[in-house]
Amino acid sequence: LAFRTLQSGASIGKVVLRIPRELSSGLEGNHALIGGTSGVGLLTARWLAERGVRNLVLASRRGQLNVSSNMWAESWAGARILVERCDAAETADIIRLVSLVRRQLISLQGMWHAAGLLADALLPKLRAESITRVYSAKVHGACGLHKATANAPVGSHVLFSSVAALLGGAGQ
């Protein structure tokens, strides 16, 4: 319904999806979020923790939470937060992360891909290098997740698009 609304041009501004609690209950097991140490990744981690997920692996290129993110994560009642390094553009990093999670936590119920890079520029000023960098984080990350979980599927495999695709804006 949301995509049809957007496609038809019937909306002015944002289209907000609300997932009824009964549909989002039953999340269990261990979940890993690539791009999980900032922005939409942290919001998703908190959402998962509020719904009962007890083990969350937050992965990023640097493999660390900044101070404000760390304080925020500590408020998630009962959730165990593990932070790991993983460059979404590198399939080998994703495969290493998935196998590490499976060794440490035994099962992996959900993989969430919120990683992304910002390369602001108006269309005439776009360069191949910046497109490749942004493309690598999103598309190579999605392909890497598929490859890493192909032999042992997960219950949830969620890919986030750029927020700019939803909100728009000059140079996005």
XYZ file of C-alpha atoms in Angstrom:
172
model
C 0.000 0.000 0.000
C 2.831 2.397 0.852
C 4.614 1.742 -2.448
C 1.377 2.162 -4.406
C 0.768 5.468 -2.619
C 4.260 6.686 -3.499
C 4.012 5.420 -7.078
C 0.708 7.154 -7.690
C 2.005 10.482 -6.410
C -0.932 10.633 -3.990
C 1.245 11.669 -1.061
C 2.584 15.058 -0.111
C 5.601 14.696 2.135
C 6.406 11.489 3.947
C 4.655 8.153 3.946
C 4.989 6.561 7.381
C 4.564 2.839 7.926
C 3.475 1.594 11.318
C 3.928 -2.070 12.046
C 1.317 -3.297 14.513
C 2.932 -4.726 17.646
C 1.360 -8.146 17.055
C 3.119 -8.386 13.668
C 6.469 -7.397 15.141
C 6.258 -9.675 18.165
C 7.873 -13.052 17.933
C 11.262 -11.637 16.950
C 13.670 -13.919 18.659
C 17.133 -15.288 18.379
C 20.222 -13.326 17.501
C 20.295 -10.464 15.020
C 23.176 -8.676 13.301
C 22.984 -5.149 11.893
C 25.561 -4.032 9.364
C 25.669 -0.258 9.602
C 24.329 -0.727 13.110
C 26.403 1.861 14.978
C 24.662 4.989 13.740
C 21.461 6.402 12.275
C 18.855 3.935 11.089
C 20.969 1.006 12.346
C 20.780 2.221 15.950
C 17.066 2.927 15.625
C 16.536 -0.588 14.267
C 18.622 -2.095 17.072
C 16.541 -0.299 19.678
C 13.327 -1.403 17.919
C 14.532 -5.029 17.960
C 15.553 -4.825 21.628
C 12.151 -3.393 22.563
C 10.547 -6.420 20.915
C 12.541 -8.928 22.892
C 15.681 -9.624 20.852
C 18.343 -10.289 23.484
C 21.539 -10.520 21.402
C 22.344 -7.797 18.885
C 25.552 -7.559 16.895
C 26.127 -4.025 15.633
C 28.705 -3.914 12.849
C 30.391 -0.974 11.148
C 33.552 -0.148 9.201
C 35.300 1.064 12.376
C 33.717 -1.514 14.669
C 32.959 0.887 17.485
C 30.109 2.897 18.948
C 30.733 6.570 19.538
C 30.187 7.857 23.081
C 26.629 9.142 22.567
C 25.594 5.951 20.755
C 27.098 3.832 23.532
C 25.073 5.629 26.230
C 21.967 5.233 24.104
C 22.558 1.507 23.622
C 22.967 0.970 27.379
C 19.329 1.979 27.871
C 18.012 -1.039 25.921
C 16.643 -3.173 28.712
C 18.022 -6.684 28.685
C 19.623 -6.634 25.240
C 23.226 -7.796 24.990
C 25.062 -5.587 22.493
C 28.167 -6.833 20.700
C 30.060 -4.459 18.403
C 32.135 -5.821 15.524
C 34.093 -4.438 12.579
C 32.656 -5.158 9.119
C 32.991 -3.182 5.891
C 29.730 -3.758 3.991
C 31.523 -3.308 0.655
C 33.794 -6.286 1.390
C 32.164 -9.700 0.969
C 34.998 -11.331 2.950
C 34.187 -9.052 5.935
C 30.501 -10.002 5.788
C 31.257 -13.721 5.572
C 33.664 -13.358 8.524
C 31.006 -11.491 10.543
C 28.288 -14.081 9.869
C 30.583 -16.983 10.793
C 31.774 -15.128 13.925
C 28.177 -14.529 15.017
C 27.268 -18.154 14.379
C 30.298 -19.337 16.405
C 29.654 -16.988 19.345
C 25.862 -17.008 19.450
C 25.145 -20.348 17.742
C 22.173 -19.180 15.690
C 21.464 -16.166 13.555
C 17.809 -15.265 13.166
C 18.089 -11.931 11.376
C 20.468 -9.935 9.191
C 19.824 -6.240 8.746
C 21.753 -4.102 6.238
C 21.603 -0.387 7.006
C 25.145 0.517 5.948
C 25.636 3.314 3.497
C 27.918 6.111 2.432
C 27.110 9.705 1.675
C 28.342 11.283 -1.557
C 26.443 14.528 -2.038
C 26.658 16.066 -5.487
C 24.342 17.404 -8.149
C 24.007 15.117 -11.160
C 26.399 16.981 -13.493
C 29.099 16.873 -10.793
C 28.865 13.158 -9.996
C 32.077 11.233 -10.527
C 32.470 7.523 -11.172
C 34.562 7.130 -7.994
C 31.834 8.457 -5.695
C 29.120 6.394 -7.395
C 31.294 3.288 -7.033
C 31.889 3.981 -3.320
C 28.190 4.427 -2.558
C 27.209 1.508 -4.773
C 29.734 -0.757 -3.067
C 28.330 -0.229 0.432
C 24.733 -0.886 -0.609
C 24.824 -3.350 -3.489
C 27.994 -5.280 -2.719
C 26.807 -5.390 0.900
C 23.472 -6.914 -0.129
C 25.198 -9.455 -2.398
C 27.676 -10.293 0.363
C 24.842 -10.885 2.846
C 23.107 -13.149 0.362
C 26.286 -15.130 -0.199
C 27.099 -15.367 3.529
C 23.648 -16.672 4.447
C 22.879 -18.834 1.375
C 23.809 -22.141 3.011
C 22.175 -21.383 6.356
C 19.228 -19.053 5.781
C 18.037 -16.567 8.389
C 14.463 -15.729 9.433
C 14.782 -12.026 8.550
C 16.931 -10.526 5.838
C 16.216 -6.797 5.697
C 17.870 -4.269 3.396
C 17.424 -0.542 3.986
C 17.568 1.912 1.127
C 19.022 5.376 1.396
C 16.880 7.747 3.414
C 17.483 10.241 0.601
C 15.520 7.946 -1.707
C 12.540 8.426 0.601
C 12.989 12.055 1.626
C 14.670 13.447 -1.472
C 16.765 16.583 -1.470
C 19.146 18.438 -3.710
C 22.418 16.620 -4.271
C 21.147 13.321 -2.876
